[in-house]
Short mmCIF file of N, CA, C and O in Angstrom, two decimals:
data_model
loop_
_atom_site.label_atom_id
_atom_site.label_comp_id
_atom_site.label_asym_id
_atom_site.label_seq_id
_atom_site.Cartn_x
_atom_site.Cartn_y
_atom_site.Cartn_z
N MET A 1169 5.15 -1.17 -16.12
CA MET A 1169 4.19 -1.38 -14.63
C MET A 1169 3.46 -1.95 -15.20
O MET A 1169 2.11 -0.67 -15.51
N PRO A 1170 3.24 -3.58 -14.74
CA PRO A 1170 2.03 -4.04 -15.93
C PRO A 1170 0.93 -3.75 -14.42
O PRO A 1170 0.50 -3.56 -13.51
N LEU A 1171 -0.06 -3.77 -15.24
CA LEU A 1171 -1.79 -3.20 -14.60
C LEU A 1171 -2.47 -4.36 -14.70
O LEU A 1171 -2.57 -4.70 -16.07
N THR A 1172 -2.97 -5.86 -14.21
CA THR A 1172 -3.75 -6.61 -14.24
C THR A 1172 -5.45 -6.49 -13.65
O THR A 1172 -5.62 -5.95 -12.28
N LEU A 1173 -6.15 -5.63 -14.80
CA LEU A 1173 -7.41 -5.55 -13.83
C LEU A 1173 -8.63 -6.73 -14.34
O LEU A 1173 -8.24 -7.24 -16.00
N THR A 1174 -9.10 -7.53 -13.89
CA THR A 1174 -9.86 -8.38 -13.59
C THR A 1174 -11.36 -8.68 -13.39
O THR A 1174 -11.65 -7.04 -12.17
N LEU A 1175 -12.49 -8.45 -14.14
CA LEU A 1175 -13.15 -7.61 -13.80
C LEU A 1175 -14.69 -8.88 -14.35
O LEU A 1175 -14.34 -9.87 -15.44
N THR A 1176 -15.25 -8.82 -13.25
CA THR A 1176 -16.46 -9.55 -13.73
C THR A 1176 -17.58 -9.39 -14.74
O THR A 1176 -17.06 -8.65 -14.52
N GLU A 1177 -17.56 -10.44 -15.99
CA GLU A 1177 -18.56 -9.79 -16.49
C GLU A 1177 -20.02 -9.19 -16.40
O GLU A 1177 -20.44 -9.16 -15.45
N GLY A 1178 -20.43 -7.62 -16.78
CA GLY A 1178 -20.87 -6.91 -16.24
C GLY A 1178 -20.91 -5.65 -15.42
O GLY A 1178 -22.16 -4.62 -14.83
N VAL A 1179 -19.81 -5.91 -14.98
CA VAL A 1179 -18.90 -5.00 -13.52
C VAL A 1179 -19.68 -3.71 -14.46
O VAL A 1179 -19.86 -2.38 -13.84
N VAL A 1180 -18.87 -3.53 -15.90
CA VAL A 1180 -18.81 -2.26 -16.52
C VAL A 1180 -19.10 -2.68 -17.78
O VAL A 1180 -18.77 -3.86 -18.61
N PRO A 1181 -19.57 -1.88 -18.64
CA PRO A 1181 -20.80 -1.96 -19.88
C PRO A 1181 -20.11 -2.43 -20.89
O PRO A 1181 -18.20 -2.02 -20.85
N LYS A 1182 -20.31 -3.80 -21.73
CA LYS A 1182 -19.40 -4.20 -22.26
C LYS A 1182 -18.29 -3.19 -23.44
O LYS A 1182 -19.79 -2.98 -23.83
N GLY A 1183 -17.76 -3.17 -23.10
CA GLY A 1183 -16.61 -2.46 -24.92
C GLY A 1183 -15.95 -1.65 -23.84
O GLY A 1183 -15.32 -1.04 -24.76
N GLN A 1184 -16.48 -1.59 -22.63
CA GLN A 1184 -15.44 0.05 -22.25
C GLN A 1184 -14.22 -0.32 -20.98
O GLN A 1184 -13.78 0.38 -20.24
N GLU A 1185 -14.04 -2.23 -21.13
CA GLU A 1185 -12.99 -2.28 -20.34
C GLU A 1185 -11.52 -1.39 -20.99
O GLU A 1185 -11.03 -1.91 -19.88
N GLY A 1186 -11.57 -1.52 -21.68
CA GLY A 1186 -10.12 -0.18 -22.33
C GLY A 1186 -10.30 0.64 -22.22
O GLY A 1186 -8.79 1.69 -21.59
N VAL A 1187 -10.86 1.23 -22.07
CA VAL A 1187 -11.54 2.60 -21.12
C VAL A 1187 -10.64 2.86 -19.36
O VAL A 1187 -10.55 3.59 -19.05
N VAL A 1188 -11.47 2.06 -19.24
CA VAL A 1188 -11.29 1.70 -17.36
C VAL A 1188 -9.32 1.31 -17.22
O VAL A 1188 -9.34 2.27 -16.46
N PHE A 1189 -9.22 0.78 -17.65
CA PHE A 1189 -8.04 0.57 -18.58
C PHE A 1189 -6.98 1.48 -17.99
O PHE A 1189 -6.24 1.86 -17.44
N ALA A 1190 -7.40 2.53 -19.48
CA ALA A 1190 -6.54 3.54 -19.47
C ALA A 1190 -6.90 4.57 -18.38
O ALA A 1190 -5.69 5.38 -18.16
N LYS A 1191 -7.77 4.44 -17.63
CA LYS A 1191 -8.35 5.28 -16.71
C LYS A 1191 -7.01 5.11 -15.70
O LYS A 1191 -6.82 6.34 -15.27
N LEU A 1192 -7.47 3.71 -15.11
CA LEU A 1192 -6.58 3.65 -14.18
C LEU A 1192 -5.12 4.35 -14.41
O LEU A 1192 -4.57 4.29 -12.79
N SER A 1193 -4.28 3.49 -15.21
CA SER A 1193 -2.92 4.19 -16.12
C SER A 1193 -2.77 5.77 -15.85
O SER A 1193 -2.03 5.85 -15.23
N GLU A 1194 -3.53 6.64 -16.07
CA GLU A 1194 -4.04 7.93 -16.27
C GLU A 1194 -3.28 8.12 -14.71
O GLU A 1194 -2.99 9.01 -14.32
N LEU A 1195 -4.49 7.57 -13.88
CA LEU A 1195 -4.81 8.01 -12.56
C LEU A 1195 -3.53 7.70 -11.89
O LEU A 1195 -2.89 8.03 -11.00
N MET A 1196 -2.85 6.86 -11.86
CA MET A 1196 -0.85 5.73 -11.25
C MET A 1196 -0.18 6.69 -11.63
O MET A 1196 0.14 7.80 -11.15
N LEU A 1197 -0.20 7.23 -12.82
CA LEU A 1197 0.64 8.27 -13.12
C LEU A 1197 1.05 9.75 -12.66
O LEU A 1197 1.70 9.99 -12.46
N LYS A 1198 -0.82 10.24 -12.93
CA LYS A 1198 -1.28 11.00 -12.45
C LYS A 1198 -0.83 11.18 -11.02
O LYS A 1198 -0.01 12.29 -10.14
N TRP A 1199 -1.31 10.15 -9.47
CA TRP A 1199 -0.82 9.86 -8.86
C TRP A 1199 0.74 10.51 -8.51
O TRP A 1199 1.14 10.43 -7.42
N HIS A 1200 1.47 9.06 -8.81
CA HIS A 1200 2.81 10.44 -8.70
C HIS A 1200 3.59 10.80 -9.31
O HIS A 1200 5.06 11.21 -9.29
N GLY A 1201 2.90 12.02 -10.05
CA GLY A 1201 3.39 12.50 -10.66
C GLY A 1201 3.92 12.73 -12.00
O GLY A 1201 5.16 13.23 -12.65
N LEU A 1202 3.37 11.22 -12.78
CA LEU A 1202 4.51 11.08 -13.79
C LEU A 1202 4.03 11.32 -15.38
O LEU A 1202 3.32 10.60 -16.09
N THR A 1203 2.49 12.35 -15.09
CA THR A 1203 1.77 12.04 -16.85
C THR A 1203 2.40 13.02 -17.37
O THR A 1203 2.88 14.13 -17.43
N GLY A 1204 2.25 12.72 -18.77
CA GLY A 1204 2.59 13.19 -19.62
C GLY A 1204 4.71 12.30 -19.50
O GLY A 1204 5.15 12.91 -20.89
N ASN A 1205 4.86 11.84 -18.66
CA ASN A 1205 6.33 11.73 -18.66
C ASN A 1205 6.65 10.62 -19.88
O ASN A 1205 6.19 9.57 -19.55
N LYS A 1206 7.41 10.89 -20.67
CA LYS A 1206 7.84 10.26 -21.63
C LYS A 1206 8.51 8.45 -21.90
O LYS A 1206 8.74 8.15 -22.65
N VAL A 1207 9.69 8.65 -20.69
CA VAL A 1207 9.84 7.42 -20.13
C VAL A 1207 8.89 6.41 -19.41
O VAL A 1207 8.43 4.86 -20.19
N MET A 1208 8.07 7.29 -18.23
CA MET A 1208 7.36 6.15 -18.00
C MET A 1208 6.34 5.73 -18.60
O MET A 1208 6.19 4.61 -18.47
N THR A 1209 5.61 6.41 -19.12
CA THR A 1209 3.82 6.43 -19.72
C THR A 1209 4.09 4.74 -20.67
O THR A 1209 3.42 4.21 -20.61
N PRO A 1210 4.77 4.73 -21.86
CA PRO A 1210 5.50 3.84 -22.40
C PRO A 1210 5.11 2.18 -21.40
O PRO A 1210 4.92 1.49 -21.92
N GLN A 1211 5.80 2.71 -20.74
CA GLN A 1211 5.95 0.97 -19.12
C GLN A 1211 4.73 0.83 -18.62
O GLN A 1211 5.09 0.20 -17.79
N VAL A 1212 3.85 1.38 -18.72
CA VAL A 1212 2.13 1.09 -18.21
C VAL A 1212 1.60 0.26 -19.34
O VAL A 1212 1.51 0.50 -20.01
N ILE A 1213 2.01 -1.05 -18.17
CA ILE A 1213 0.67 -2.29 -19.53
C ILE A 1213 0.41 -3.05 -18.75
O ILE A 1213 0.22 -2.51 -17.81
N GLY A 1214 -0.47 -3.81 -19.25
CA GLY A 1214 -1.38 -4.76 -18.80
C GLY A 1214 -1.49 -5.72 -19.70
O GLY A 1214 -2.23 -6.03 -20.32
N SER A 1215 -3.09 -5.52 -18.27
CA SER A 1215 -3.91 -6.29 -19.27
C SER A 1215 -5.73 -6.78 -18.88
O SER A 1215 -5.44 -6.47 -17.73
N VAL A 1216 -6.46 -7.12 -19.16
CA VAL A 1216 -7.53 -7.15 -19.14
C VAL A 1216 -8.61 -7.94 -19.15
O VAL A 1216 -8.04 -9.13 -19.77
N ASN A 1217 -9.17 -9.08 -18.15
CA ASN A 1217 -9.54 -9.82 -18.09
C ASN A 1217 -10.80 -10.16 -17.22
O ASN A 1217 -10.93 -9.25 -16.59
N VAL A 1218 -11.62 -10.33 -18.43
CA VAL A 1218 -13.49 -10.52 -17.63
C VAL A 1218 -14.03 -12.17 -17.38
O VAL A 1218 -13.46 -12.84 -18.85
N LEU A 1219 -14.04 -12.12 -17.10
CA LEU A 1219 -14.98 -13.29 -15.77
C LEU A 1219 -16.24 -13.59 -15.34
O LEU A 1219 -17.15 -12.50 -15.63
N PRO A 1220 -16.46 -14.69 -15.62
CA PRO A 1220 -18.31 -15.12 -15.58
C PRO A 1220 -18.14 -14.83 -14.32
O PRO A 1220 -17.18 -15.05 -13.49
N LYS A 1221 -19.41 -14.44 -14.00
CA LYS A 1221 -19.81 -14.64 -12.46
C LYS A 1221 -19.59 -15.59 -11.44
O LYS A 1221 -18.78 -16.04 -10.86
N SER A 1222 -20.06 -16.59 -12.87
CA SER A 1222 -19.49 -17.89 -11.61
C SER A 1222 -17.60 -18.23 -11.10
O SER A 1222 -17.18 -19.21 -10.85
N ALA A 1223 -16.74 -17.50 -12.26
CA ALA A 1223 -15.38 -17.21 -12.00
C ALA A 1223 -14.67 -16.15 -10.92
O ALA A 1223 -13.36 -16.42 -10.60
N THR A 1224 -15.30 -15.82 -10.42
CA THR A 1224 -15.32 -14.08 -9.17
C THR A 1224 -15.75 -14.96 -7.84
O THR A 1224 -16.87 -14.96 -7.50
N PHE A 1225 -14.89 -14.62 -7.37
CA PHE A 1225 -15.49 -14.70 -6.13
C PHE A 1225 -15.37 -13.49 -4.54
O PHE A 1225 -13.95 -13.17 -4.80
N SER A 1226 -16.12 -13.69 -3.36
CA SER A 1226 -15.47 -13.08 -2.22
C SER A 1226 -16.35 -13.95 -1.11
O SER A 1226 -17.24 -14.18 -1.43
N GLY A 1227 -15.63 -13.72 0.13
CA GLY A 1227 -15.60 -14.56 1.82
C GLY A 1227 -15.97 -15.60 0.59
O GLY A 1227 -17.53 -16.67 0.72
N MET A 1228 -16.14 -16.31 -0.33
CA MET A 1228 -16.18 -17.33 -0.80
C MET A 1228 -17.48 -18.19 -1.38
O MET A 1228 -17.04 -19.08 -2.09
N GLU A 1229 -17.95 -17.12 -2.27
CA GLU A 1229 -19.40 -16.88 -2.42
C GLU A 1229 -18.87 -16.42 -4.30
O GLU A 1229 -18.63 -15.57 -4.32
N GLU A 1230 -19.66 -16.55 -5.08
CA GLU A 1230 -19.63 -15.81 -6.49
C GLU A 1230 -20.34 -15.13 -6.06
O GLU A 1230 -21.42 -14.42 -5.70
N THR A 1231 -19.54 -13.86 -6.69
CA THR A 1231 -19.63 -12.50 -6.62
C THR A 1231 -19.03 -11.69 -7.63
O THR A 1231 -18.00 -12.02 -8.03
N ALA A 1232 -20.12 -10.53 -8.37
CA ALA A 1232 -19.82 -9.62 -9.62
C ALA A 1232 -18.14 -8.97 -8.76
O ALA A 1232 -18.43 -8.46 -7.43
N VAL A 1233 -17.12 -9.17 -9.31
CA VAL A 1233 -15.56 -8.02 -8.39
C VAL A 1233 -15.40 -6.91 -9.93
O VAL A 1233 -15.10 -7.86 -10.64
N ALA A 1234 -14.73 -6.40 -8.57
CA ALA A 1234 -13.14 -5.70 -9.73
C ALA A 1234 -11.84 -5.80 -9.04
O ALA A 1234 -11.81 -5.69 -8.02
N PHE A 1235 -10.68 -5.97 -9.42
CA PHE A 1235 -9.78 -6.90 -9.07
C PHE A 1235 -8.03 -6.12 -9.98
O PHE A 1235 -8.37 -6.22 -11.01
N VAL A 1236 -7.86 -4.91 -9.29
CA VAL A 1236 -6.97 -3.98 -9.13
C VAL A 1236 -5.63 -4.57 -9.19
O VAL A 1236 -5.48 -4.43 -8.02
N GLU A 1237 -4.76 -4.55 -9.72
CA GLU A 1237 -3.20 -5.46 -9.25
C GLU A 1237 -2.25 -4.78 -9.69
O GLU A 1237 -2.07 -4.67 -11.52
N TRP A 1238 -1.45 -3.75 -9.45
CA TRP A 1238 -0.07 -3.50 -9.88
C TRP A 1238 0.62 -4.05 -9.88
O TRP A 1238 0.93 -4.64 -8.44
N LYS A 1239 1.85 -4.24 -10.22
CA LYS A 1239 3.32 -4.92 -10.10
C LYS A 1239 4.41 -3.96 -10.45
O LYS A 1239 3.99 -2.96 -11.57
N VAL A 1240 5.13 -3.03 -9.74
CA VAL A 1240 5.68 -1.72 -9.60
C VAL A 1240 7.17 -2.34 -9.10
O VAL A 1240 7.37 -2.95 -7.62
N PRO A 1241 7.93 -1.44 -8.98
CA PRO A 1241 9.30 -0.93 -8.61
C PRO A 1241 9.02 -0.93 -7.88
O PRO A 1241 7.72 -0.08 -6.80
N SER A 1242 9.82 -1.10 -5.94
CA SER A 1242 9.75 -1.15 -5.03
C SER A 1242 9.46 0.00 -4.35
O SER A 1242 8.90 0.75 -3.15
N PHE A 1243 9.59 1.59 -5.49
CA PHE A 1243 9.65 3.04 -4.80
C PHE A 1243 7.89 3.57 -4.88
O PHE A 1243 7.50 4.60 -4.63
N ALA A 1244 7.32 2.46 -6.12
CA ALA A 1244 6.23 3.23 -6.16
C ALA A 1244 4.44 3.04 -5.08
O ALA A 1244 5.19 2.09 -4.75
N PHE A 1245 3.77 3.35 -5.14
CA PHE A 1245 2.80 3.45 -3.89
C PHE A 1245 3.40 3.16 -2.81
O PHE A 1245 2.29 2.91 -1.68
N THR A 1246 4.03 4.24 -2.49
CA THR A 1246 4.85 4.42 -0.95
C THR A 1246 4.80 5.14 -0.21
O THR A 1246 4.05 4.91 1.10
N ASP A 1247 4.05 6.39 -0.94
CA ASP A 1247 3.54 7.28 -0.16
C ASP A 1247 2.71 7.14 0.61
O ASP A 1247 1.45 7.37 -0.72
N ARG A 1248 1.86 7.06 1.44
CA ARG A 1248 0.56 7.44 1.84
C ARG A 1248 -0.78 7.87 1.35
O ARG A 1248 -1.89 7.21 1.14
N LYS A 1249 -0.45 9.65 1.19
CA LYS A 1249 -1.00 10.58 0.66
C LYS A 1249 -1.54 9.85 -0.91
O LYS A 1249 -2.43 9.53 -1.53
N VAL A 1250 -0.40 8.99 -1.80
CA VAL A 1250 -0.52 8.71 -3.15
C VAL A 1250 -1.64 7.07 -2.94
O VAL A 1250 -2.22 6.78 -3.81
N GLN A 1251 -1.58 6.22 -2.01
CA GLN A 1251 -2.12 4.77 -2.10
C GLN A 1251 -3.78 5.30 -1.21
O GLN A 1251 -4.23 5.28 -2.11
N LEU A 1252 -3.74 6.52 -0.51
CA LEU A 1252 -5.34 6.80 -0.58
C LEU A 1252 -5.91 7.64 -1.31
O LEU A 1252 -7.08 7.14 -1.75
N GLY A 1253 -5.66 8.79 -2.26
CA GLY A 1253 -5.77 9.19 -3.07
C GLY A 1253 -6.08 8.09 -4.52
O GLY A 1253 -7.41 8.55 -5.64
N TYR A 1254 -4.88 7.67 -4.88
CA TYR A 1254 -5.46 7.00 -5.95
C TYR A 1254 -6.67 5.57 -5.71
O TYR A 1254 -7.42 5.55 -6.57
N PHE A 1255 -6.13 5.13 -4.60
CA PHE A 1255 -7.40 3.74 -4.26
C PHE A 1255 -8.53 4.49 -4.26
O PHE A 1255 -10.10 4.07 -4.68
N ARG A 1256 -9.40 5.92 -3.78
CA ARG A 1256 -9.92 5.83 -3.29
C ARG A 1256 -10.50 6.57 -4.73
O ARG A 1256 -11.74 6.64 -5.43
N GLU A 1257 -9.71 7.32 -5.57
CA GLU A 1257 -10.18 7.65 -7.54
C GLU A 1257 -10.54 6.36 -8.29
O GLU A 1257 -10.88 5.81 -8.56
N VAL A 1258 -9.83 5.33 -7.61
CA VAL A 1258 -9.91 4.22 -8.53
C VAL A 1258 -11.60 3.80 -8.28
O VAL A 1258 -12.01 3.05 -9.29
N THR A 1259 -11.61 3.12 -7.02
CA THR A 1259 -12.81 3.06 -6.54
C THR A 1259 -14.03 3.36 -6.86
O THR A 1259 -15.45 3.06 -7.84
N ASP A 1260 -14.13 4.99 -6.85
CA ASP A 1260 -15.08 5.82 -6.95
C ASP A 1260 -15.05 5.95 -8.90
O ASP A 1260 -16.55 5.91 -9.20
N TYR A 1261 -14.22 5.72 -9.09
CA TYR A 1261 -14.15 5.62 -10.45
C TYR A 1261 -14.77 4.36 -11.33
O TYR A 1261 -16.45 4.19 -11.62
N ILE A 1262 -14.84 3.45 -10.96
CA ILE A 1262 -15.20 1.96 -11.04
C ILE A 1262 -16.35 1.89 -10.76
O ILE A 1262 -17.64 1.04 -11.66
N HIS A 1263 -17.13 2.03 -9.93
CA HIS A 1263 -18.51 2.67 -8.93
C HIS A 1263 -19.13 3.22 -9.97
O HIS A 1263 -20.00 2.29 -10.76
N GLU A 1264 -18.52 4.27 -10.30
CA GLU A 1264 -19.82 5.09 -11.47
C GLU A 1264 -19.96 4.39 -12.72
O GLU A 1264 -20.64 4.26 -13.54
N MET A 1265 -18.45 3.73 -12.95
CA MET A 1265 -18.88 3.23 -14.54
C MET A 1265 -19.58 1.80 -14.82
O MET A 1265 -19.80 1.95 -15.70
N SER A 1266 -19.81 1.51 -13.03
CA SER A 1266 -20.45 0.27 -13.18
C SER A 1266 -21.88 0.60 -13.49
O SER A 1266 -22.81 -0.25 -13.12
N GLY A 1267 -22.20 2.26 -12.78
CA GLY A 1267 -23.66 2.62 -13.61
C GLY A 1267 -24.00 3.10 -11.86
O GLY A 1267 -25.49 2.91 -11.30
N GLY A 1268 -23.50 2.43 -11.11
CA GLY A 1268 -23.39 2.47 -9.40
C GLY A 1268 -24.09 1.44 -8.99
O GLY A 1268 -24.28 1.32 -7.67
N LYS A 1269 -23.98 0.63 -9.86
CA LYS A 1269 -24.60 -1.11 -8.98
C LYS A 1269 -23.36 -2.15 -8.98
O LYS A 1269 -23.21 -2.47 -7.74
N GLN A 1270 -21.74 -1.52 -8.97
CA GLN A 1270 -21.29 -1.94 -8.31
C GLN A 1270 -20.53 -2.28 -6.95
O GLN A 1270 -20.10 -0.84 -6.54
N PRO A 1271 -20.91 -2.56 -6.13
CA PRO A 1271 -20.85 -2.23 -4.68
C PRO A 1271 -19.28 -1.80 -3.86
O PRO A 1271 -18.52 -2.27 -4.96
N LYS A 1272 -19.11 -0.56 -3.91
CA LYS A 1272 -16.92 -0.01 -3.05
C LYS A 1272 -17.10 -0.74 -2.64
O LYS A 1272 -15.43 -1.55 -2.73
N ASP A 1273 -17.86 -2.11 -1.50
CA ASP A 1273 -16.51 -2.93 -1.02
C ASP A 1273 -15.61 -3.99 -2.00
O ASP A 1273 -15.68 -5.13 -1.42
N ARG A 1274 -16.75 -4.63 -3.17
CA ARG A 1274 -15.77 -5.02 -3.89
C ARG A 1274 -15.53 -4.69 -5.10
O ARG A 1274 -15.35 -5.53 -6.21
N ILE A 1275 -14.78 -4.03 -5.01
CA ILE A 1275 -13.81 -3.04 -5.70
C ILE A 1275 -12.38 -3.68 -4.72
O ILE A 1275 -12.38 -2.64 -4.10
N PHE A 1276 -11.73 -4.46 -5.43
CA PHE A 1276 -10.32 -4.52 -4.66
C PHE A 1276 -9.32 -3.91 -5.47
O PHE A 1276 -8.74 -4.41 -6.41
N ILE A 1277 -7.98 -3.29 -4.57
CA ILE A 1277 -7.17 -2.93 -5.53
C ILE A 1277 -5.84 -3.37 -4.58
O ILE A 1277 -5.75 -3.16 -2.97
N ASN A 1278 -4.53 -4.08 -4.83
CA ASN A 1278 -3.32 -4.24 -4.37
C ASN A 1278 -2.69 -4.06 -5.07
O ASN A 1278 -1.92 -4.22 -6.25
N VAL A 1279 -1.19 -4.33 -4.69
CA VAL A 1279 -0.06 -3.02 -5.33
C VAL A 1279 0.88 -4.84 -5.16
O VAL A 1279 1.28 -4.70 -3.69
N VAL A 1280 1.52 -5.03 -5.60
CA VAL A 1280 3.15 -5.65 -5.40
C VAL A 1280 3.89 -5.13 -6.16
O VAL A 1280 4.42 -4.49 -6.96
N HIS A 1281 5.35 -5.83 -5.43
CA HIS A 1281 6.44 -4.37 -5.72
C HIS A 1281 7.82 -5.72 -5.69
O HIS A 1281 7.78 -6.79 -5.33
N ALA A 1282 8.57 -5.61 -6.77
CA ALA A 1282 9.80 -6.06 -6.86
C ALA A 1282 10.12 -5.50 -6.55
O ALA A 1282 10.68 -4.35 -5.95
N VAL A 1283 11.43 -6.84 -6.16
CA VAL A 1283 12.73 -6.45 -5.28
C VAL A 1283 13.76 -5.13 -6.04
O VAL A 1283 13.77 -5.07 -7.47
N ASP A 1284 14.60 -4.47 -5.72
CA ASP A 1284 14.96 -3.54 -6.16
C ASP A 1284 15.89 -3.96 -7.05
O ASP A 1284 17.24 -5.47 -6.19
N GLY A 1285 16.72 -4.11 -8.08
CA GLY A 1285 17.11 -4.33 -9.47
C GLY A 1285 16.96 -5.74 -9.97
O GLY A 1285 17.59 -5.30 -11.15
N ALA A 1286 15.56 -5.89 -9.44
CA ALA A 1286 14.59 -6.91 -10.45
C ALA A 1286 13.50 -6.69 -11.23
O ALA A 1286 12.70 -6.75 -11.42
N TRP A 1287 13.67 -5.35 -12.17
CA TRP A 1287 12.94 -4.06 -12.62
C TRP A 1287 13.76 -4.27 -14.58
O TRP A 1287 14.99 -4.15 -14.32
N ASN A 1288 12.86 -4.68 -15.53
CA ASN A 1288 13.31 -4.61 -17.32
C ASN A 1288 12.80 -3.36 -17.69
O ASN A 1288 11.96 -3.74 -17.72
N LEU A 1289 13.71 -2.67 -18.08
CA LEU A 1289 13.19 -1.83 -19.12
C LEU A 1289 14.67 -2.11 -20.17
O LEU A 1289 15.70 -1.49 -19.32
N ASN A 1290 14.23 -1.70 -21.09
CA ASN A 1290 14.58 -1.81 -22.59
C ASN A 1290 15.95 -3.01 -22.11
O ASN A 1290 17.11 -2.56 -22.97
N GLY A 1291 15.49 -4.09 -21.89
CA GLY A 1291 15.86 -5.36 -21.64
C GLY A 1291 17.20 -5.78 -20.90
O GLY A 1291 18.05 -6.04 -20.73
N LYS A 1292 16.88 -4.69 -19.49
CA LYS A 1292 17.83 -4.42 -18.84
C LYS A 1292 17.42 -4.41 -17.52
O LYS A 1292 16.24 -3.50 -17.22
N ALA A 1293 17.70 -5.60 -16.37
CA ALA A 1293 17.27 -5.15 -14.98
C ALA A 1293 18.01 -3.84 -15.01
O ALA A 1293 19.24 -3.95 -14.37
N MET A 1294 17.56 -3.27 -13.55
CA MET A 1294 17.54 -1.65 -13.69
C MET A 1294 17.48 -1.66 -11.59
O MET A 1294 16.04 -2.39 -11.23
N THR A 1295 18.20 -1.00 -11.60
CA THR A 1295 17.56 -1.13 -9.89
C THR A 1295 17.05 0.47 -9.29
O THR A 1295 16.87 1.17 -10.66
N ASN A 1296 16.23 0.96 -8.44
CA ASN A 1296 15.45 1.67 -8.05
C ASN A 1296 16.58 3.39 -8.40
O ASN A 1296 15.94 4.30 -9.43
N SER A 1297 17.49 3.21 -8.62
CA SER A 1297 18.42 4.40 -8.90
C SER A 1297 18.16 4.78 -10.38
O SER A 1297 18.28 5.84 -11.06
N GLU A 1298 18.53 3.29 -10.95
CA GLU A 1298 18.32 3.72 -12.25
C GLU A 1298 17.69 3.63 -13.49
O GLU A 1298 17.11 4.68 -14.69
N ILE A 1299 16.24 4.03 -12.93
CA ILE A 1299 14.94 4.09 -13.02
C ILE A 1299 14.21 5.57 -12.73
O ILE A 1299 14.41 5.94 -13.80
N GLY A 1300 14.92 6.06 -11.41
CA GLY A 1300 14.94 7.26 -11.41
C GLY A 1300 15.10 8.55 -12.09
O GLY A 1300 14.46 9.28 -12.27
N ALA A 1301 17.27 7.81 -12.40
CA ALA A 1301 17.91 8.88 -13.43
C ALA A 1301 17.20 9.00 -14.87
O ALA A 1301 16.97 9.86 -15.76
N LEU A 1302 16.33 7.36 -15.67
CA LEU A 1302 15.36 7.64 -16.38
C LEU A 1302 14.30 8.28 -16.82
O LEU A 1302 14.16 9.38 -17.44
N VAL A 1303 13.17 8.19 -15.45
CA VAL A 1303 12.33 9.09 -14.77
C VAL A 1303 12.89 10.69 -15.26
O VAL A 1303 12.08 11.19 -16.00
N SER A 1304 13.98 10.37 -14.71
CA SER A 1304 13.93 12.07 -14.46
C SER A 1304 14.40 13.09 -15.86
O SER A 1304 13.98 14.34 -16.22
N GLN A 1305 14.81 12.59 -16.67
CA GLN A 1305 14.94 13.14 -17.87
C GLN A 1305 13.20 13.12 -19.39
O GLN A 1305 13.55 14.46 -19.51
N GLY A 1306 12.12 12.27 -18.44
CA GLY A 1306 11.12 12.50 -19.55
C GLY A 1306 9.87 13.33 -18.62
O GLY A 1306 9.37 13.61 -19.28
#
């Protein structure tokens, strides 16, 4: 489940980007009831992109932002309670990590769903049912 975290330079203290990435990943697992799951935890992958302010925008103007984007199987993030809880916790966390400087309305989160059957685990395209069976083992 790739997480792409894009931050304008300076939104979080330099060198703390990996800490933020790990926390957002932990929160995703927590909100899905998967903390410590030995199958799912190694599937949480991703990247951090730190860009200069001249390369990040909101309202067509250069703006310091944080973008959190998950690409997940189509069953993830479907529960409204999970959506509300995760988004709130992540927004609060990034705001805190910025020292209170990053406005919450400049922290953007979205989720992209894969088509059922179009998720690769262990070198095999898997359906939601197949993924669920694996996750239940871990």
